[in-house]
Coordinates of C-alpha atoms and ligand atoms in Angstrom, one line a residue:
X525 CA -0.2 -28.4 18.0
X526 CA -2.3 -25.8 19.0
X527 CA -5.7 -25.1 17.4
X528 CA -6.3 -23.2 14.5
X529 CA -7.4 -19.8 15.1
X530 CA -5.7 -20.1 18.5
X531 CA -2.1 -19.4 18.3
X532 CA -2.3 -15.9 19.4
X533 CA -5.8 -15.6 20.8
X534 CA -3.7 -14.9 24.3
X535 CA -1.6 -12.4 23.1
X536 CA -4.8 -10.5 21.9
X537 CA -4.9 -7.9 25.0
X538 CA -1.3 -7.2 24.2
X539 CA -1.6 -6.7 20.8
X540 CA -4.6 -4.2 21.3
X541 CA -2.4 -2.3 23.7
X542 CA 0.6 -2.0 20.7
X543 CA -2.2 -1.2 18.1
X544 CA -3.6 1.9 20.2
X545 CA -0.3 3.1 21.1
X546 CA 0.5 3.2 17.8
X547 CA -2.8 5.1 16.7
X548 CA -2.3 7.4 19.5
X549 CA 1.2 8.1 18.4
X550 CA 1.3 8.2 14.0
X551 CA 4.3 9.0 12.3
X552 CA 4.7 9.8 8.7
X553 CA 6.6 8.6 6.3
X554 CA 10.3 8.1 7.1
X555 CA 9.7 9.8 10.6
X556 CA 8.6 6.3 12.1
X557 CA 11.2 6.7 15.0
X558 CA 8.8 5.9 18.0
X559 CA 7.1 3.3 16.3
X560 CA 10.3 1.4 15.2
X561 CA 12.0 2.0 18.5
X562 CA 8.7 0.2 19.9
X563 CA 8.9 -2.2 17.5
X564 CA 12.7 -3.3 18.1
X565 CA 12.8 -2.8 21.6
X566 CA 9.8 -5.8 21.3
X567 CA 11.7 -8.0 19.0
X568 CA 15.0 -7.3 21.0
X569 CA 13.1 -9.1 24.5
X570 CA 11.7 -11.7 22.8
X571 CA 15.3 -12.4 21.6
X572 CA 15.1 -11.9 17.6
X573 CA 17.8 -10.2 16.2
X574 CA 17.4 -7.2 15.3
X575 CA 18.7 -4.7 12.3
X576 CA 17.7 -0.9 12.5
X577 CA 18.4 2.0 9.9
X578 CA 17.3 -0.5 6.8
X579 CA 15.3 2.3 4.5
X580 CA 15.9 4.9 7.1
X581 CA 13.1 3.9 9.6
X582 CA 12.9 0.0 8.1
X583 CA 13.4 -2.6 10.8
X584 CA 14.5 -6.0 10.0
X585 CA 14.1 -9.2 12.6
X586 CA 15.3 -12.8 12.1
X587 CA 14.4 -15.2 13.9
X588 CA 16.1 -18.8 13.0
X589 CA 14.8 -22.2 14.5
X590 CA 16.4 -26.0 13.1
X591 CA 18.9 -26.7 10.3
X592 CA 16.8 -25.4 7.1
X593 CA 18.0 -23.0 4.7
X594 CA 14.6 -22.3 4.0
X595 CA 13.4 -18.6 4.7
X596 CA 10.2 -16.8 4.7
X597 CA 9.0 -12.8 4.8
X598 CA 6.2 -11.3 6.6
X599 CA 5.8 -7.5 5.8
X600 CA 3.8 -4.6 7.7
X601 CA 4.4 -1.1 7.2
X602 CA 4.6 1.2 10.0
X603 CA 3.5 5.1 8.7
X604 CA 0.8 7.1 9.0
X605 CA -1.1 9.6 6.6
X606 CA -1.6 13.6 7.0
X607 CA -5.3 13.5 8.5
X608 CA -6.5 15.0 11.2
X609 CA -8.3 12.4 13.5
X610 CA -11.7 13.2 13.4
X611 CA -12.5 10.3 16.1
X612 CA -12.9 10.6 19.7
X613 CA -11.7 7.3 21.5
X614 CA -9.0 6.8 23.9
X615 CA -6.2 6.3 21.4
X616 CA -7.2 8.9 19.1
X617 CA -3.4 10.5 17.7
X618 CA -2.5 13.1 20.2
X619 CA -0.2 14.5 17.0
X620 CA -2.9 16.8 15.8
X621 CA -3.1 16.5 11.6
X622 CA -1.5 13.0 11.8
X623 CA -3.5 9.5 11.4
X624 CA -3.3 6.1 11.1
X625 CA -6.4 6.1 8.8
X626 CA -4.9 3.2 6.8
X627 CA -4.5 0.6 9.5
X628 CA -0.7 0.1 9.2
X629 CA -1.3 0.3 13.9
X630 CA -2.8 -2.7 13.2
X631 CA -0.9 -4.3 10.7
X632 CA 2.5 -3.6 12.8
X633 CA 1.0 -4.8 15.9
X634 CA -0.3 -8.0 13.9
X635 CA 3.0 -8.9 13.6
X636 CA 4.3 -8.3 16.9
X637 CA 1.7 -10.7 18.1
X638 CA 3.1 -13.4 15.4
X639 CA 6.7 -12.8 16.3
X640 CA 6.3 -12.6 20.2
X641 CA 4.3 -16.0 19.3
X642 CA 6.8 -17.2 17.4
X643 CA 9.7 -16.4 19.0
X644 CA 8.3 -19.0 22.4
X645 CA 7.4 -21.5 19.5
X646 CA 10.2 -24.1 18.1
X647 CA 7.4 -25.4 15.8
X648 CA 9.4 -24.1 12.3
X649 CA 12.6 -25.2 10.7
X650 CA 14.3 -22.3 8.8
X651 CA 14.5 -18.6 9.0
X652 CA 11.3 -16.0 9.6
X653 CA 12.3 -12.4 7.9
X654 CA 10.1 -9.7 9.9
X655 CA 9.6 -6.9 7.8
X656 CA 8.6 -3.6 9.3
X657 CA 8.6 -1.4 6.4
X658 CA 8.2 2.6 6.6
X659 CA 6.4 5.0 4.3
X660 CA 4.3 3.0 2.5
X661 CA 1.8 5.6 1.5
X662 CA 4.0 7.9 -0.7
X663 CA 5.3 4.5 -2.0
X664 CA 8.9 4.8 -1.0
X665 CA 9.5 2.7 1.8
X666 CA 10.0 -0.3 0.1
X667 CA 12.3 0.7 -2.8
X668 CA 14.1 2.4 0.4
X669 CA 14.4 -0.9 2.1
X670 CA 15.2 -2.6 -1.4
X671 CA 18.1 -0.8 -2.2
X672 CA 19.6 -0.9 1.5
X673 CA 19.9 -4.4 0.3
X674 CA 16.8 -6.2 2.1
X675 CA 16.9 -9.3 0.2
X676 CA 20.5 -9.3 -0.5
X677 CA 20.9 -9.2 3.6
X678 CA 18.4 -11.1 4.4
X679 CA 16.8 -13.4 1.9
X680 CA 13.9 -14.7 1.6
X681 CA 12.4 -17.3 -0.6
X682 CA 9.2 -15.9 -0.1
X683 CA 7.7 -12.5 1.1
X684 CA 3.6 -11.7 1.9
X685 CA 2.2 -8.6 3.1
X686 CA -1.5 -8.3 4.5
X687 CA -3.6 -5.4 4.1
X688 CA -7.1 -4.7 6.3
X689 CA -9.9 -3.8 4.2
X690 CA -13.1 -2.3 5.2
X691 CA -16.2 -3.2 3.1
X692 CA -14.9 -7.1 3.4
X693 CA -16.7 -8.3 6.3
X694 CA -14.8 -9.3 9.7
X695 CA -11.6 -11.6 9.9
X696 CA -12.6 -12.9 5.7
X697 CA -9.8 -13.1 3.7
X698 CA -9.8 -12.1 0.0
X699 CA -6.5 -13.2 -2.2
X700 CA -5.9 -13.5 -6.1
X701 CA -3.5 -14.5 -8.5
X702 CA -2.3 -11.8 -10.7
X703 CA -2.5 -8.7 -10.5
X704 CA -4.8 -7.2 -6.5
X705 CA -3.5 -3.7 -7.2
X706 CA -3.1 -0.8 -9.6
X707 CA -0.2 1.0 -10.6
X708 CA -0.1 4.8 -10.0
X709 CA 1.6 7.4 -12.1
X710 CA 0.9 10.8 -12.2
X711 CA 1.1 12.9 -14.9
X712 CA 1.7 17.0 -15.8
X713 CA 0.7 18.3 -18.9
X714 CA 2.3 22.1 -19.7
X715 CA 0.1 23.7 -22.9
X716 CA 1.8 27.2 -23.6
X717 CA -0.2 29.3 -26.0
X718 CA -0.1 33.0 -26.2
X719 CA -2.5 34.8 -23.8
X720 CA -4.1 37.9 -25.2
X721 CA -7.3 40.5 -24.2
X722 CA -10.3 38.4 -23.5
X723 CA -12.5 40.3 -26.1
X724 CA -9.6 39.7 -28.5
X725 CA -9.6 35.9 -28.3
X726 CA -8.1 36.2 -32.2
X727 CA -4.7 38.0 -30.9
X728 CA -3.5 35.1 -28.9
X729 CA -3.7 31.1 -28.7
X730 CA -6.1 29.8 -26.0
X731 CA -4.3 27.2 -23.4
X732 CA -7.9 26.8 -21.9
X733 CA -9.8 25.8 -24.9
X734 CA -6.8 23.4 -26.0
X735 CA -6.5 22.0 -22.4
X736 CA -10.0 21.1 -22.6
X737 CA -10.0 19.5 -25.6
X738 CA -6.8 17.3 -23.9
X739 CA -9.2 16.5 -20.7
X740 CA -12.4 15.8 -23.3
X741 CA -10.0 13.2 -25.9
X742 CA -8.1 11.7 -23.0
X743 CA -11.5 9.5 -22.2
X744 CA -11.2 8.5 -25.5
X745 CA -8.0 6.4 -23.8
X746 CA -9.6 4.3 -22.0
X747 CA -13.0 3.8 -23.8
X748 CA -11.5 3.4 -27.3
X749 CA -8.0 2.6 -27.2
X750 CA -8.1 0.0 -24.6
X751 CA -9.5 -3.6 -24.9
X752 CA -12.3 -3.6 -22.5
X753 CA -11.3 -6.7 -20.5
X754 CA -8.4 -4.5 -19.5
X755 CA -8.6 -2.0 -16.2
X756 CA -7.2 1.3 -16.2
X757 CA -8.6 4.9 -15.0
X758 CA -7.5 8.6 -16.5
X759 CA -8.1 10.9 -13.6
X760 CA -7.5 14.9 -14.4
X761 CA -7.3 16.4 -10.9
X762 CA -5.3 19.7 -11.6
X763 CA -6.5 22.7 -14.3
X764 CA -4.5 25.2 -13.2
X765 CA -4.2 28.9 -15.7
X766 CA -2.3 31.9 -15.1
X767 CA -5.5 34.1 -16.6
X768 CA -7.3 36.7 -14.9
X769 CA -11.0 37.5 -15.5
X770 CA -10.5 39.4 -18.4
X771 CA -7.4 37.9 -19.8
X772 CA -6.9 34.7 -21.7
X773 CA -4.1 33.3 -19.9
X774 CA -0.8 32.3 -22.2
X775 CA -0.3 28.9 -20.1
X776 CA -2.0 26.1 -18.5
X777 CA -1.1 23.0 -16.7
X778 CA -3.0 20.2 -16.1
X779 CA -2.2 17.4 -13.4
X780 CA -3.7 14.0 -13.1
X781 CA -3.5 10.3 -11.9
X782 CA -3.6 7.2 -13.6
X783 CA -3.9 3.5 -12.9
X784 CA -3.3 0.6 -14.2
X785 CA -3.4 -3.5 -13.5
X786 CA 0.0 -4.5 -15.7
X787 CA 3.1 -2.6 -16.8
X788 CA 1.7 -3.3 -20.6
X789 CA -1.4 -1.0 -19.9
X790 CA 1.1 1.2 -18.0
X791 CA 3.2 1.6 -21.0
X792 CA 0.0 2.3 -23.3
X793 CA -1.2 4.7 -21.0
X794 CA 2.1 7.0 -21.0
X795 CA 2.5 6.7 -25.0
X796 CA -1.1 7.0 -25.7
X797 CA -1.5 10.0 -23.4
X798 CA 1.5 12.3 -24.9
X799 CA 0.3 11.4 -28.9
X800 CA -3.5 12.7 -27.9
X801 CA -1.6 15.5 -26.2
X802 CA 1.0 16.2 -29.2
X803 CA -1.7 15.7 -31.8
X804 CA -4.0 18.7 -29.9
X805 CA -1.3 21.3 -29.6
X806 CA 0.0 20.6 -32.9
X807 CA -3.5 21.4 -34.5
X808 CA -3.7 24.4 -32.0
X809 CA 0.1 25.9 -32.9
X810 CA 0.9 24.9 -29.2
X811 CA 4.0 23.8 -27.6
X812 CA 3.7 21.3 -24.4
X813 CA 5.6 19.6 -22.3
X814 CA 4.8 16.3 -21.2
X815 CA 6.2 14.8 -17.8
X816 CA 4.9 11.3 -16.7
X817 CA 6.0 9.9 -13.2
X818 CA 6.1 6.5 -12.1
X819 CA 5.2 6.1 -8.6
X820 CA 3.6 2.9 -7.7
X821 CA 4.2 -0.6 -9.7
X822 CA 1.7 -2.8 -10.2
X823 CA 1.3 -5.5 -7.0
X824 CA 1.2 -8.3 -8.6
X825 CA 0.9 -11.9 -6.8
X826 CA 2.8 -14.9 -8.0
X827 CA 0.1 -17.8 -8.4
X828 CA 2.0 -20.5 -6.2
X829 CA 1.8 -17.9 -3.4
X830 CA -1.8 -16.9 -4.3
X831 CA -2.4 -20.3 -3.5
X832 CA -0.2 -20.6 -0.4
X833 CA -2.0 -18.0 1.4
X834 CA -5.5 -18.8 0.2
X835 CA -5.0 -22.4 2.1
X836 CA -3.2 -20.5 4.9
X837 CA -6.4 -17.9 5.2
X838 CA -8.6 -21.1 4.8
X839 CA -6.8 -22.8 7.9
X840 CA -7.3 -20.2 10.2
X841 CA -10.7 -18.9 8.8
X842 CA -12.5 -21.6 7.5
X843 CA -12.9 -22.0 3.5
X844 CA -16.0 -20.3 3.5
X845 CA -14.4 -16.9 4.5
X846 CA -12.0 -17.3 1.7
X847 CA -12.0 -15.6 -1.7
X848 CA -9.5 -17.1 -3.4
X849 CA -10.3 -15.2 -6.7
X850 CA -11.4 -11.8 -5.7
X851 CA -11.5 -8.9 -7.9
X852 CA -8.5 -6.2 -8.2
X853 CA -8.7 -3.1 -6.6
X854 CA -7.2 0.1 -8.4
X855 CA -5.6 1.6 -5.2
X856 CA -2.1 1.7 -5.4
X857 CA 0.6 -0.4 -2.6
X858 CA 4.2 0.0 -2.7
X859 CA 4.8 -3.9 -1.9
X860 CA 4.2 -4.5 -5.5
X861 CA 8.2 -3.4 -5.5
X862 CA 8.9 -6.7 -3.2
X863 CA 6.7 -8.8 -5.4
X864 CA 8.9 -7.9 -8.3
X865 CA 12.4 -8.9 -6.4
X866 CA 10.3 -12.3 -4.9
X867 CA 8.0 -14.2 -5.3
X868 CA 4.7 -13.8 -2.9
X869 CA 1.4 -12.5 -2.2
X870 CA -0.7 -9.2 -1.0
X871 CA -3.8 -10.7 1.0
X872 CA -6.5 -8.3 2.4
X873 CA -8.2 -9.3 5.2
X874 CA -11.2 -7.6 6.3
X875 CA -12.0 -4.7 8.5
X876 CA -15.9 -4.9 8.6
X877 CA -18.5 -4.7 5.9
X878 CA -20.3 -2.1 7.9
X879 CA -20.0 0.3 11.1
X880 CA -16.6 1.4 12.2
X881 CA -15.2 -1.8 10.2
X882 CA -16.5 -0.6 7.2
X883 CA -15.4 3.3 7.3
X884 CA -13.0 3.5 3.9
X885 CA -9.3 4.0 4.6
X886 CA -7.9 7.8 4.4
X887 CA -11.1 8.8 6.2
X888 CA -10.5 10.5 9.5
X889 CA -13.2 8.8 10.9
X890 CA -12.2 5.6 9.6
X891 CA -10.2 3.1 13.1
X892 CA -8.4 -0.5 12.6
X893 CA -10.9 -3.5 13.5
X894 CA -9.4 -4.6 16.4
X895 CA -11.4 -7.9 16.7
X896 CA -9.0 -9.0 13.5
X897 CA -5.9 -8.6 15.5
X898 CA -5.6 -12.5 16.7
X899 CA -6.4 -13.7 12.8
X900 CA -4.2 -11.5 11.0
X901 CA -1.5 -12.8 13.6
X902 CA -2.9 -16.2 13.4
X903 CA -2.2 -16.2 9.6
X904 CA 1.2 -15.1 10.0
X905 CA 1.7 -18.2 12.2
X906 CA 0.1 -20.7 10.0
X907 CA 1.5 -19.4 7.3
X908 CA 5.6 -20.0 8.9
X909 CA 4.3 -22.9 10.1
X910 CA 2.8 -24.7 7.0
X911 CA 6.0 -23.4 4.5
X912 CA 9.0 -23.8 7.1
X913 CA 7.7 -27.3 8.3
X914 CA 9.5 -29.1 10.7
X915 CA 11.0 -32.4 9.5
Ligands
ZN2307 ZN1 -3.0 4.1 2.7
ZN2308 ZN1 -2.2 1.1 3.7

């Protein structure tokens, strides 16, 4: 048996290589051709089987040791984001305007390194589901993978995910049941009043003044309507008019983003927001129209594989870099759509507390921690190891 924290500490090199090749060459979403090319050609000479074309980009690989019908999945996404690279290293993107500025490089090569390990390895008994997921940032990879029928092709009785996160310091886990992510929706509010001569304000219906009055009572949504042990934000980032300097304008439309830790919240959000929004034009003699979009689901891990991959984080990094509780975060991941159809667990594993490490993601100055590689793949070993155990 080897140690812990050793599994992959020789395939370290290699996965460095993967990771920068990948960050020198992003993709975005659904256009991850090189990178799943890469990624099956590895599987494909390490002798795991492989399935292309699953979510357009998606690659699937199964690798199957013993006589158990137990199964396992290990999820990375593969895309990049539309940044342009303000880094100068080596393996800065040579696509200029594309980045990997959310680590998914690193993430993809992490497991490579478990798989390639794995693949030598007849230390499991059951079936290891390699998820290489696409477009993960507009959050349609998964539900692209889902309905090609992932899980119906190739179960799984479990399926985790592992995200880098700066501000966490170097190779520390952080893991929680419940809720670790926000929902996203975004939202597009569509006031028409009657635009008219600026210095005849009394001739028309003012979009402007009744859109503000919408942006002003919508923090009344989260401050007043919501119990305060809840977590939810109300973003406006759109206020858009078809006025000119001198002319009230007869329309505005306001855009916006909203989060939230549970599809209740979610649900109060969207009702809460068009009543404020009805109620205002009413008074006002306004029409609207109110158009509310779904985008990300909650991620929301199950509490058996909380715990799972808190005592898997704690066997390759010790307990004491293990936060088995930590707090949510309100970014949005689209893996929450997995964690609905199984049961498993988001786990973020950090990138640095400070430095390059601790850049935030979307940054274009912000690079995967490479010295995280061999854990992140250690953890994927561990983790097949401990839940497919060999008789
Ligand atoms: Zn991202
Ligand atoms: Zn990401």
């Amino acid at each position: 048996m080897p140690k812990p924290n050793g599994y992959t500490r020789n395939l370290f090199q290699k996965m460095r290589q993967w990771r920068h090749d990948i960050h020198r060459h992003p993709e975005l979403a659904f256009e991850e051709n090189r990178t799943s090319n890469m990624v099956a050609g590895l599987l494909d000479e390490w002798g795991i089987e492989v399935h292309r074309g699953i979510g357009s980009t998606g690659v699937v690989g199964i690798l199957r040791r013993g006589t158990s019908a137990r199964s396992i999945g290990l999820r990375a996404d593969m895309d990049a984001l539309g940044i342009r690279e303000q880094n100068d290293f080596p393996h800065r993107s040579v696509h200029e305007g594309k980045m990997h500025a959310c680590g998914h490089d690193g993430h993809t090569a992490m497991l490579l390194g478990a798989a390639c390990h794995l693949s030598r390895q007849d230390s499991f008994d059951g079936t290891v589901v390699f998820v290489f997921q696409p477009a993960e940032e507009h959050g349609e990879g998964a539900r692209a993978m889902l309905s090609d029928g992932l899980f119906e092709r190739f179960p799984v009785d479990q399926i985790y995910a592992i995200h880098n996160f700066p501000s966490l310091e170097t190779g520390f886990f952080a893991v929680r049941a419940g809720p670790i992510m926000a929902a996203e929706d975004n939202f597009e509010i569509t006031i028409d009043g009657a635009g008219c001569h600026a210095a005849m304000p009394h001739l028309g219906r003012d979009p402007i003044l009744i859109g503000a009055e919408i942006v002003m009572a919508m923090q009344s949504l989260v401050a007043r309507t919501l119990n305060p042990m809840e977590h939810a934000v109300v973003s406006f980032t759109e206020f858009i008019t078809n006025g000119t300097i001198n002319v009230v304008p007869g329309q505005v439309i306001l855009r916006g983003d909203t989060r939230s830790l549970t599809p209740e919240v979610q649900d109060h959000i969207e009702t809460t927001m068009e009543r404020i929004v009805a109620g205002i034009c009413a008074a006002h003699g306004a029409d609207y129209r109110f158009n509310y979009r779904r985008n990300f689901v909650p991620t929301i891990n199950t509490v058996a594989e909380a715990a799972i991959a808190a005592q898997t984080a704690a066997a390759v990094a010790g307990a004491a870099r293990v936060a088995g509780d930590t707090r949510p975060v309100m970014t949005s991941e689209d893996f929450g759509y997995m964690l609905q159809a199984r049961p498993g667990a988001y786990v973020l594993l950090g990138n640095g507390a400070e430095g390059v490490g601790g850049c935030s993601l979307h940054n274009p100055a912000y690079d995967f921690n490479d010295e995280i590689l061999t854990i992140g793949a250690d953890f994927w070993v561990e983790l097949v190891q401990s839940q497919l155990r060999s008789a």
